[in-house]
């Protein structure tokens, strides 16, 4: 009962945690007054990009909102709103406009076609863009998709893509890097996910995400101009690009007479005559002696000598009053109280159930495995960097929070150009945001952090993750139903809540045990400071109140007994 109660309480607390303690300002709220002079926005010219967007001309005609339905779900449509507007929270550049997610708990989709299809096979690929979270992101995506040419129909989750890259958070955070590769034999596409992706920042600053794919099949993932993950398209993705040369024969099966038991009971073994299977595992210790300090005539619990009969106690209505029971103080330092019983010890003659020993199986043939055959679907592609051509760039997202902002999107094949954009466009903005942040939220003087403070900080962070997981799950359950919410429970919200409930139950029991031990009093062996006789303190009001409370408790028990 306690476990279920703690679980329900923690579930309710996690749902309400952010709404009570973590309210975020509206995306349209005014920025706090500060004295930092923001640099003014000026358009930045990029030479020969495949795609370069600063949103100086708004949405139309480059960007097209999608109103399609999600694949196989006519009731789930991309009804989230988009806007191009200036940043409202922690702006770093005056007059700078960006693409902003305007709706909460909605599916969003928007795309822009390239002037012509882009082929990464010609010289590699570089994708770079900025993300700013104007509200704390509890559950939502901020990744971009490079859509495969030719793009057909209205943009949705069914639209084929070549690369998916960018941050995502729903409980846990990760930086997606997924590429789709075509089987040269069947033409079927497979998604390949980066193993051990880096963690993206989740604060309210503008952060720069860069992906570079080179013609030697290597890649580099950078955040804010710093390399965070490097590797190979051939080796660092799951599943790997190239399938195995050989596979188990699906038509092979283990022969009926195959013996794969390595050990068998010895058929010639006989149970010894003196083997007693009925001997008990534990017997009374006949050598045990009652300790000298054992108080056999003392009960473990005694009536509270300090309890007093309540003044409003009615013997006729409430029954005979009896003081509440408390632990016997004489038993604290004694070896034991109550009737002494001889302890038990392990039976030296105990052997348990007899079974014959194991010997090597003379018919053993070894562990059976199916024979290996050539993989009919095998291929070897040593140039996965030659990805499918790209026709458009788009954002197809689900998010519980509005205010996700995208800006300064670059697509091309020049790492040098991406670095110049980072130095000339993103860094001044980031530095300006830092200056505003430092003025509006000055850092307190650094104090040494105790182990308890660090523990509480870690607990708070984990509790926020639990709240985010549960809120995301709850929102999906409301919109899509409980079955679909469970199916999409990528963040493990249910498991997190159950685990947290178990932890709460454990902590509750530890506290209960601690309170019980404290109620037994202080052992006499512990030295206590002595006071003069005339300075001995009288019984405190709290002690009197405690005694009165115990008396009231006894009264309630007696009343209950009488009514029963």
Coordinates of C-alpha atoms in Angstrom, one line a residue:
X1 CA 0.0 0.0 0.0
X2 CA 2.8 2.4 0.9
X3 CA 4.6 1.7 -2.4
X4 CA 1.5 2.4 -4.4
X5 CA 0.8 5.6 -2.4
X6 CA 4.3 6.9 -2.9
X7 CA 4.2 6.1 -6.6
X8 CA 0.9 8.0 -7.1
X9 CA 2.1 11.0 -5.1
X10 CA 5.4 11.2 -7.0
X11 CA 3.5 10.9 -10.3
X12 CA 1.2 13.8 -9.4
X13 CA 4.2 15.8 -8.1
X14 CA 6.2 15.2 -11.3
X15 CA 3.2 16.3 -13.4
X16 CA 2.8 19.5 -11.5
X17 CA 6.5 20.3 -10.8
X18 CA 7.2 22.6 -13.7
X19 CA 3.8 24.2 -13.8
X20 CA 4.2 25.3 -10.1
X21 CA 7.9 25.9 -9.8
X22 CA 9.1 26.2 -13.4
X23 CA 6.8 28.6 -15.1
X24 CA 8.5 30.0 -18.2
X25 CA 7.7 33.4 -19.5
X26 CA 5.6 33.7 -22.6
X27 CA 7.6 33.9 -25.9
X28 CA 6.1 37.4 -26.5
X29 CA 7.0 38.8 -23.1
X30 CA 9.3 41.8 -22.9
X31 CA 13.0 41.3 -22.3
X32 CA 14.2 42.6 -18.9
X33 CA 15.8 46.0 -19.1
X34 CA 19.5 46.0 -19.4
X35 CA 22.3 48.4 -20.4
X36 CA 24.0 46.2 -23.0
X37 CA 24.1 47.8 -26.4
X38 CA 23.1 45.2 -28.9
X39 CA 24.7 45.1 -32.3
X40 CA 22.3 45.8 -35.1
X41 CA 21.5 43.1 -37.6
X42 CA 23.0 43.3 -41.1
X43 CA 22.5 40.7 -43.7
X44 CA 25.5 38.4 -44.3
X45 CA 26.5 37.5 -47.8
X46 CA 27.6 34.0 -48.5
X47 CA 29.2 33.1 -51.9
X48 CA 27.8 30.2 -53.9
X49 CA 25.9 28.4 -51.2
X50 CA 23.6 25.5 -51.9
X51 CA 21.3 27.1 -49.4
X52 CA 21.7 30.1 -47.1
X53 CA 18.8 31.5 -45.0
X54 CA 18.7 34.4 -42.5
X55 CA 14.9 34.9 -42.8
X56 CA 15.2 38.5 -43.9
X57 CA 12.3 38.1 -46.4
X58 CA 9.9 36.2 -44.1
X59 CA 8.4 32.8 -44.9
X60 CA 6.8 33.1 -48.4
X61 CA 7.6 32.2 -51.0
X62 CA 10.6 30.1 -50.0
X63 CA 9.2 28.3 -47.0
X64 CA 5.9 26.3 -47.3
X65 CA 3.9 25.2 -44.3
X66 CA 2.5 21.7 -44.4
X67 CA -1.1 20.9 -43.5
X68 CA -0.7 17.2 -44.3
X69 CA -1.7 14.3 -42.0
X70 CA 0.9 12.1 -40.4
X71 CA 1.5 8.8 -42.1
X72 CA -1.5 6.5 -41.5
X73 CA -3.1 8.9 -39.0
X74 CA -5.7 11.2 -40.6
X75 CA -6.6 12.6 -37.2
X76 CA -3.0 13.8 -36.6
X77 CA -2.3 16.7 -38.8
X78 CA 0.5 19.2 -39.0
X79 CA -1.5 22.1 -37.4
X80 CA 1.4 23.8 -35.6
X81 CA 2.0 27.4 -36.5
X82 CA 5.2 29.0 -37.6
X83 CA 6.3 32.7 -37.8
X84 CA 9.3 34.7 -38.8
X85 CA 9.9 37.3 -36.0
X86 CA 12.6 38.8 -33.8
X87 CA 13.8 36.9 -30.8
X88 CA 11.9 37.8 -27.6
X89 CA 13.9 36.1 -25.0
X90 CA 17.6 37.0 -24.4
X91 CA 18.1 38.6 -27.8
X92 CA 21.7 39.1 -28.9
X93 CA 21.2 41.1 -32.1
X94 CA 18.8 44.0 -32.5
X95 CA 16.4 43.5 -35.5
X96 CA 17.5 39.9 -36.1
X97 CA 14.6 37.7 -37.3
X98 CA 14.4 33.9 -37.2
X99 CA 12.0 31.0 -37.8
X100 CA 10.0 30.4 -34.7
X101 CA 7.8 27.5 -33.6
X102 CA 4.6 29.2 -32.3
X103 CA 2.4 26.3 -31.0
X104 CA 2.7 24.0 -28.0
X105 CA 1.8 20.3 -28.1
X106 CA 1.4 20.2 -31.8
X107 CA 2.9 18.6 -34.9
X108 CA 4.8 21.1 -37.1
X109 CA 6.1 20.8 -40.6
X110 CA 7.7 23.4 -42.9
X111 CA 10.1 23.0 -45.9
X112 CA 12.0 25.0 -48.4
X113 CA 13.1 23.7 -51.9
X114 CA 16.6 24.2 -53.1
X115 CA 17.2 26.0 -56.3
X116 CA 18.4 22.7 -57.8
X117 CA 19.1 19.3 -56.3
X118 CA 22.3 19.0 -54.3
X119 CA 24.5 15.9 -54.8
X120 CA 26.8 15.1 -51.8
X121 CA 28.7 12.7 -53.9
X122 CA 30.5 15.5 -55.8
X123 CA 32.4 17.0 -52.8
X124 CA 30.9 16.0 -49.5
X125 CA 28.3 17.9 -47.5
X126 CA 28.3 20.6 -44.8
X127 CA 25.1 21.4 -42.9
X128 CA 25.1 24.2 -40.2
X129 CA 22.3 26.0 -38.4
X130 CA 21.5 27.8 -35.1
X131 CA 19.0 26.7 -32.5
X132 CA 17.7 28.8 -29.6
X133 CA 15.3 27.6 -27.0
X134 CA 13.3 30.6 -25.8
X135 CA 11.5 28.3 -23.4
X136 CA 12.9 25.4 -21.4
X137 CA 12.5 22.4 -23.7
X138 CA 10.9 19.5 -21.8
X139 CA 9.8 17.5 -24.7
X140 CA 10.4 18.3 -28.3
X141 CA 12.6 18.2 -31.4
X142 CA 14.8 20.8 -33.0
X143 CA 16.4 18.8 -35.8
X144 CA 16.4 19.4 -39.5
X145 CA 15.8 17.0 -42.4
X146 CA 17.5 17.1 -45.8
X147 CA 14.8 15.8 -48.1
X148 CA 15.6 13.3 -50.8
X149 CA 15.2 14.3 -54.4
X150 CA 12.7 14.4 -56.0
X151 CA 10.5 15.6 -53.2
X152 CA 6.9 14.8 -54.0
X153 CA 3.7 15.9 -52.4
X154 CA 3.2 17.8 -49.1
X155 CA 5.9 17.5 -46.5
X156 CA 5.2 14.9 -43.7
X157 CA 6.9 12.1 -41.8
X158 CA 6.4 9.9 -44.9
X159 CA 8.6 12.2 -47.0
X160 CA 11.9 10.4 -47.7
X161 CA 14.9 12.2 -46.3
X162 CA 18.7 11.7 -46.9
X163 CA 20.0 13.1 -43.5
X164 CA 18.3 14.0 -40.2
X165 CA 20.5 16.1 -37.9
X166 CA 20.0 18.1 -34.8
X167 CA 19.0 18.2 -31.1
X168 CA 16.1 16.3 -29.6
X169 CA 14.8 16.1 -26.0
X170 CA 12.0 14.2 -24.4
X171 CA 13.2 13.2 -21.0
X172 CA 16.7 12.6 -22.2
X173 CA 18.7 14.7 -24.7
X174 CA 20.6 13.6 -27.7
X175 CA 22.0 15.0 -31.0
X176 CA 20.5 13.0 -33.9
X177 CA 22.6 12.1 -36.9
X178 CA 20.8 9.6 -39.1
X179 CA 21.5 9.0 -42.8
X180 CA 19.5 6.8 -45.2
X181 CA 21.5 4.5 -47.5
X182 CA 20.1 2.6 -50.5
X183 CA 20.9 -1.1 -50.9
X184 CA 22.5 -1.2 -54.4
X185 CA 20.9 -4.6 -55.1
X186 CA 17.3 -4.1 -53.9
X187 CA 17.2 -0.3 -53.9
X188 CA 15.6 -0.4 -50.4
X189 CA 16.6 2.4 -48.0
X190 CA 17.8 1.7 -44.4
X191 CA 18.2 4.3 -41.6
X192 CA 21.7 4.3 -40.0
X193 CA 21.9 5.9 -36.6
X194 CA 25.0 7.4 -35.1
X195 CA 26.2 5.3 -32.1
X196 CA 26.7 7.2 -28.8
X197 CA 25.6 10.7 -30.1
X198 CA 26.8 13.7 -28.1
X199 CA 24.5 15.6 -25.7
X200 CA 23.3 19.1 -26.9
X201 CA 23.0 22.1 -24.6
X202 CA 19.5 22.9 -23.4
X203 CA 19.8 26.5 -22.1
X204 CA 18.3 29.6 -23.7
X205 CA 21.4 30.7 -25.6
X206 CA 21.9 30.5 -29.4
X207 CA 23.8 27.3 -30.2
X208 CA 25.4 26.3 -33.5
X209 CA 25.2 22.8 -34.9
X210 CA 27.5 21.7 -37.7
X211 CA 27.7 18.4 -39.6
X212 CA 30.5 17.8 -42.1
X213 CA 30.7 14.6 -44.3
X214 CA 33.8 14.1 -46.3
X215 CA 34.5 12.1 -49.4
X216 CA 36.7 9.7 -47.5
X217 CA 33.6 8.5 -45.5
X218 CA 34.5 10.4 -42.3
X219 CA 32.3 12.9 -40.5
X220 CA 32.6 15.6 -37.9
X221 CA 29.8 16.8 -35.6
X222 CA 30.5 20.1 -33.9
X223 CA 28.5 22.2 -31.4
X224 CA 29.4 25.9 -31.1
X225 CA 32.5 25.4 -33.3
X226 CA 33.9 22.6 -31.1
X227 CA 34.2 19.1 -32.4
X228 CA 32.1 16.7 -30.3
X229 CA 32.0 13.5 -32.4
X230 CA 34.2 12.2 -35.2
X231 CA 34.1 8.9 -37.0
X232 CA 33.4 6.8 -40.0
X233 CA 30.2 6.3 -42.0
X234 CA 31.2 2.7 -42.3
X235 CA 32.0 1.9 -38.7
X236 CA 30.1 4.2 -36.3
X237 CA 26.5 3.6 -37.2
X238 CA 23.8 1.1 -36.3
X239 CA 23.0 -0.9 -38.3
X240 CA 26.3 -0.9 -40.2
X241 CA 26.1 0.0 -43.9
X242 CA 27.4 -3.3 -45.3
X243 CA 25.7 -6.5 -44.3
X244 CA 27.7 -9.6 -43.3
X245 CA 29.1 -11.8 -46.0
X246 CA 27.7 -15.0 -44.4
X247 CA 24.6 -15.7 -42.4
X248 CA 23.1 -18.7 -40.7
X249 CA 21.2 -21.0 -43.0
X250 CA 17.5 -20.3 -42.2
X251 CA 16.6 -23.8 -43.6
X252 CA 19.1 -25.7 -41.4
X253 CA 17.8 -27.3 -38.3
X254 CA 19.3 -29.4 -35.5
X255 CA 19.1 -33.2 -36.1
X256 CA 16.7 -35.1 -33.9
X257 CA 19.5 -37.3 -32.6
X258 CA 21.9 -34.5 -31.8
X259 CA 23.2 -34.6 -28.2
X260 CA 24.2 -31.2 -26.8
X261 CA 24.1 -32.0 -23.1
X262 CA 27.8 -31.8 -22.0
X263 CA 27.2 -33.3 -18.6
X264 CA 24.9 -36.1 -17.4
X265 CA 24.1 -37.6 -14.0
X266 CA 26.4 -40.6 -13.3
X267 CA 24.1 -43.7 -13.9
X268 CA 26.4 -45.8 -11.7
X269 CA 26.2 -43.6 -8.7
X270 CA 24.4 -44.9 -5.6
X271 CA 23.2 -42.9 -2.6
X272 CA 25.4 -43.6 0.5
X273 CA 23.7 -45.6 3.3
X274 CA 24.5 -42.9 5.8
X275 CA 22.9 -40.2 3.7
X276 CA 20.0 -38.8 5.7
X277 CA 17.8 -36.6 3.4
X278 CA 15.4 -35.9 6.3
X279 CA 17.9 -34.3 8.6
X280 CA 16.9 -30.6 9.3
X281 CA 19.1 -27.8 8.2
X282 CA 18.9 -26.1 11.6
X283 CA 18.9 -27.6 15.1
X284 CA 18.8 -26.2 18.6
X285 CA 22.2 -25.1 20.0
X286 CA 22.4 -27.3 23.1
X287 CA 25.6 -25.5 24.2
X288 CA 23.9 -22.1 24.3
X289 CA 23.5 -20.5 27.8
X290 CA 21.2 -17.7 28.7
X291 CA 23.3 -14.5 29.1
X292 CA 23.7 -13.2 32.7
X293 CA 22.2 -9.8 31.7
X294 CA 19.0 -11.3 30.3
X295 CA 15.9 -9.9 32.1
X296 CA 13.5 -12.8 31.6
X297 CA 10.8 -11.3 33.8
X298 CA 10.9 -7.9 32.0
X299 CA 8.4 -7.3 29.1
X300 CA 9.6 -5.7 25.9
X301 CA 6.8 -3.0 26.2
X302 CA 5.5 -1.3 29.3
X303 CA 2.8 1.3 30.0
X304 CA 4.0 4.8 29.6
X305 CA 4.6 6.1 33.1
X306 CA 4.4 9.7 32.0
X307 CA 1.0 9.3 30.3
X308 CA -2.0 10.9 32.0
X309 CA -5.7 10.2 31.6
X310 CA -7.2 12.9 29.5
X311 CA -9.5 15.2 31.4
X312 CA -12.4 14.6 28.9
X313 CA -12.1 10.8 29.2
X314 CA -15.5 9.3 30.0
X315 CA -15.2 5.7 31.4
X316 CA -18.8 4.9 30.6
X317 CA -18.5 6.1 27.0
X318 CA -14.8 5.5 26.3
X319 CA -14.2 2.4 28.5
X320 CA -11.5 1.8 31.0
X321 CA -8.5 4.1 30.2
X322 CA -5.1 2.5 29.8
X323 CA -1.8 4.3 29.2
X324 CA -0.1 3.7 25.8
X325 CA 2.7 1.2 25.6
X326 CA 6.3 2.3 25.2
X327 CA 9.6 0.3 24.9
X328 CA 10.8 -0.9 28.3
X329 CA 13.7 1.4 29.3
X330 CA 15.3 -1.5 31.3
X331 CA 15.7 -3.5 28.1
X332 CA 17.9 -0.8 26.4
X333 CA 21.2 -1.9 28.1
X334 CA 20.2 -5.5 28.9
X335 CA 21.2 -8.5 26.9
X336 CA 17.5 -9.2 26.2
X337 CA 14.1 -9.2 27.8
X338 CA 11.2 -11.7 27.9
X339 CA 11.3 -15.5 28.0
X340 CA 14.7 -16.7 26.8
X341 CA 14.7 -19.3 24.0
X342 CA 17.6 -21.5 23.0
X343 CA 18.9 -20.3 19.6
X344 CA 19.4 -22.5 16.6
X345 CA 22.5 -23.4 14.7
X346 CA 23.4 -25.1 11.4
X347 CA 23.0 -28.9 11.6
X348 CA 26.5 -30.4 10.9
X349 CA 24.8 -33.6 9.7
X350 CA 22.6 -31.8 7.2
X351 CA 23.2 -33.0 3.6
X352 CA 19.9 -32.2 1.8
X353 CA 18.4 -34.0 -1.1
X354 CA 20.8 -36.5 -2.6
X355 CA 21.5 -36.4 -6.4
X356 CA 24.1 -38.3 -8.4
X357 CA 27.2 -36.4 -9.5
X358 CA 27.6 -35.2 -13.0
X359 CA 30.0 -36.8 -15.4
X360 CA 31.1 -36.1 -19.0
X361 CA 28.4 -37.2 -21.5
X362 CA 30.0 -39.9 -23.7
X363 CA 27.4 -39.1 -26.5
X364 CA 28.0 -35.3 -26.4
X365 CA 28.6 -33.9 -29.9
X366 CA 29.1 -30.2 -29.0
X367 CA 26.9 -27.2 -29.2
X368 CA 24.8 -27.2 -32.4
X369 CA 24.9 -24.2 -34.6
X370 CA 23.3 -23.8 -38.1
X371 CA 25.6 -24.0 -41.0
X372 CA 26.8 -20.7 -42.5
X373 CA 25.9 -19.8 -46.1
X374 CA 26.7 -16.9 -48.3
X375 CA 24.4 -13.9 -47.6
X376 CA 22.1 -13.5 -50.7
X377 CA 21.6 -9.9 -49.8
X378 CA 25.3 -9.1 -49.3
X379 CA 26.8 -6.1 -50.9
X380 CA 29.9 -4.0 -50.2
X381 CA 29.6 -0.2 -50.6
X382 CA 32.8 1.5 -49.7
X383 CA 31.6 5.0 -50.6
X384 CA 28.5 5.6 -48.4
X385 CA 29.3 9.3 -48.5
X386 CA 27.7 9.3 -52.0
X387 CA 24.3 9.9 -50.4
X388 CA 21.0 10.4 -52.3
X389 CA 20.6 13.8 -53.9
X390 CA 18.8 16.4 -51.8
X391 CA 15.9 18.5 -53.0
X392 CA 14.7 20.4 -50.0
X393 CA 15.4 21.3 -46.4
X394 CA 12.7 21.0 -43.7
X395 CA 11.7 20.9 -40.1
X396 CA 9.2 18.1 -39.1
X397 CA 8.7 18.3 -35.3
X398 CA 6.6 17.4 -32.4
X399 CA 7.1 19.7 -29.4
X400 CA 5.4 20.5 -26.1
X401 CA 7.0 24.0 -25.9
X402 CA 6.7 26.9 -28.3
X403 CA 9.6 29.3 -28.9
X404 CA 12.1 27.0 -30.6
X405 CA 14.0 29.3 -33.0
X406 CA 16.0 28.4 -36.1
X407 CA 18.4 30.8 -37.9
X408 CA 21.4 31.1 -40.2
X409 CA 20.9 27.8 -42.1
X410 CA 23.8 26.9 -44.3
X411 CA 24.0 23.9 -46.7
X412 CA 26.9 23.4 -49.0
X413 CA 30.3 21.6 -49.3
X414 CA 32.7 24.1 -47.7
X415 CA 33.9 23.7 -44.1
X416 CA 35.9 26.9 -44.4
X417 CA 32.7 28.9 -45.4
X418 CA 30.8 27.3 -42.4
X419 CA 33.6 28.4 -40.1
X420 CA 33.5 31.9 -41.4
X421 CA 29.8 32.0 -40.8
X422 CA 30.4 30.8 -37.3
X423 CA 33.0 33.5 -36.6
X424 CA 31.2 36.4 -38.3
X425 CA 27.5 35.6 -37.5
X426 CA 27.0 33.2 -34.6
X427 CA 29.9 34.2 -32.3
X428 CA 29.0 38.0 -32.1
X429 CA 25.4 37.0 -31.4
X430 CA 26.5 34.5 -28.7
X431 CA 28.9 36.9 -27.1
X432 CA 26.2 39.6 -27.0
X433 CA 23.7 37.1 -25.4
X434 CA 26.4 36.2 -22.8
X435 CA 26.8 39.9 -21.9
X436 CA 23.0 40.4 -21.5
X437 CA 22.8 37.2 -19.4
X438 CA 25.6 38.3 -17.1
X439 CA 24.1 41.7 -16.5
X440 CA 20.5 40.5 -16.0
X441 CA 21.5 37.4 -14.0
X442 CA 24.8 38.2 -12.2
X443 CA 26.6 35.1 -10.9
X444 CA 26.7 34.9 -7.1
X445 CA 30.1 34.6 -5.5
X446 CA 31.4 31.0 -5.8
X447 CA 31.0 29.1 -2.5
X448 CA 32.5 25.7 -1.8
X449 CA 29.8 23.2 -2.5
X450 CA 29.2 20.5 0.1
X451 CA 28.5 16.9 -0.8
X452 CA 24.9 17.3 0.3
X453 CA 24.5 20.4 -1.9
X454 CA 25.9 18.5 -4.9
X455 CA 23.6 15.6 -4.1
X456 CA 20.5 17.8 -3.9
X457 CA 21.5 19.5 -7.2
X458 CA 21.8 16.1 -8.9
X459 CA 18.4 15.1 -7.4
X460 CA 16.8 18.3 -8.6
X461 CA 18.1 17.8 -12.2
X462 CA 16.8 14.2 -12.1
X463 CA 13.4 15.3 -10.8
X464 CA 13.2 17.8 -13.7
X465 CA 13.9 15.0 -16.1
X466 CA 11.2 12.9 -14.5
X467 CA 8.7 15.8 -14.7
X468 CA 9.6 16.3 -18.4
X469 CA 9.2 12.6 -19.2
X470 CA 5.8 12.3 -17.4
X471 CA 4.4 15.6 -18.9
X472 CA 5.4 14.5 -22.4
X473 CA 3.8 11.1 -21.9
X474 CA 0.7 12.7 -20.4
X475 CA 0.3 15.1 -23.3
X476 CA 0.6 12.3 -25.9
X477 CA -1.9 10.2 -23.9
X478 CA -4.4 13.1 -24.0
X479 CA -4.0 13.8 -27.7
X480 CA -3.3 10.3 -29.1
X481 CA -4.6 7.9 -26.6
X482 CA -3.0 5.8 -23.9
X483 CA -2.0 2.9 -26.2
X484 CA -0.2 5.2 -28.7
X485 CA 1.4 7.1 -25.9
X486 CA 2.8 3.9 -24.4
X487 CA 4.0 2.8 -27.9
X488 CA 5.9 6.1 -28.4
X489 CA 7.3 6.2 -24.8
X490 CA 10.8 6.8 -26.1
X491 CA 11.8 8.6 -22.9
X492 CA 10.8 5.8 -20.6
X493 CA 8.4 8.0 -18.6
X494 CA 6.5 5.0 -17.2
X495 CA 9.7 3.2 -16.1
X496 CA 11.1 6.5 -14.7
X497 CA 8.0 7.1 -12.5
X498 CA 7.9 3.5 -11.3
X499 CA 11.6 3.6 -10.4
X500 CA 11.2 6.9 -8.7
X501 CA 8.2 5.5 -6.8
X502 CA 10.3 2.6 -5.6
X503 CA 13.0 5.0 -4.5
X504 CA 10.4 7.1 -2.6
X505 CA 9.2 3.9 -0.9
X506 CA 12.7 3.0 0.1
X507 CA 13.4 6.5 1.6
X508 CA 10.1 6.4 3.5
X509 CA 11.0 3.1 5.1
X510 CA 14.5 4.4 6.0
X511 CA 13.0 7.4 7.7
X512 CA 10.4 5.3 9.5
X513 CA 13.2 3.1 10.9
X514 CA 15.2 6.1 11.9
X515 CA 12.3 7.6 13.7
X516 CA 11.7 4.3 15.5
X517 CA 15.3 4.0 16.7
X518 CA 15.2 7.7 17.8
X519 CA 12.1 6.9 19.9
X520 CA 14.0 4.2 21.9
X521 CA 16.0 7.0 23.6
X522 CA 19.7 7.5 24.1
X523 CA 21.7 4.5 25.4
X524 CA 23.1 4.9 28.9
X525 CA 26.6 4.0 27.6
X526 CA 26.8 7.3 25.8
X527 CA 28.3 9.9 28.2
X528 CA 26.0 12.8 28.9
X529 CA 27.0 16.2 30.4
X530 CA 26.1 16.5 34.1
X531 CA 24.2 19.4 35.5
X532 CA 23.9 20.6 39.1
X533 CA 20.8 19.4 40.8
X534 CA 19.3 22.8 41.0
X535 CA 19.8 23.3 37.2
X536 CA 18.1 20.1 36.0
X537 CA 15.6 21.2 33.4
X538 CA 12.0 20.5 33.9
X539 CA 10.0 18.5 31.4
X540 CA 9.6 20.6 28.3
X541 CA 6.2 21.6 27.0
X542 CA 6.9 19.5 23.9
X543 CA 7.5 16.4 26.1
X544 CA 4.3 17.1 27.9
X545 CA 2.5 17.5 24.6
X546 CA 4.0 14.3 23.4
X547 CA 2.7 12.5 26.5
X548 CA -0.7 14.0 26.0
X549 CA -0.7 13.0 22.4
X550 CA 0.1 9.4 23.4
X551 CA -2.8 9.5 25.9
X552 CA -5.1 10.8 23.2
X553 CA -4.0 8.0 21.0
X554 CA -4.8 5.5 23.7
X555 CA -8.1 7.1 24.1
X556 CA -8.9 6.7 20.5
X557 CA -7.8 3.0 20.6
X558 CA -10.0 2.3 23.6
X559 CA -12.9 4.0 22.0
X560 CA -12.5 2.0 18.9
X561 CA -12.2 -1.2 21.0
X562 CA -15.4 -0.4 22.8
X563 CA -17.4 0.3 19.7
X564 CA -16.2 -2.9 18.1

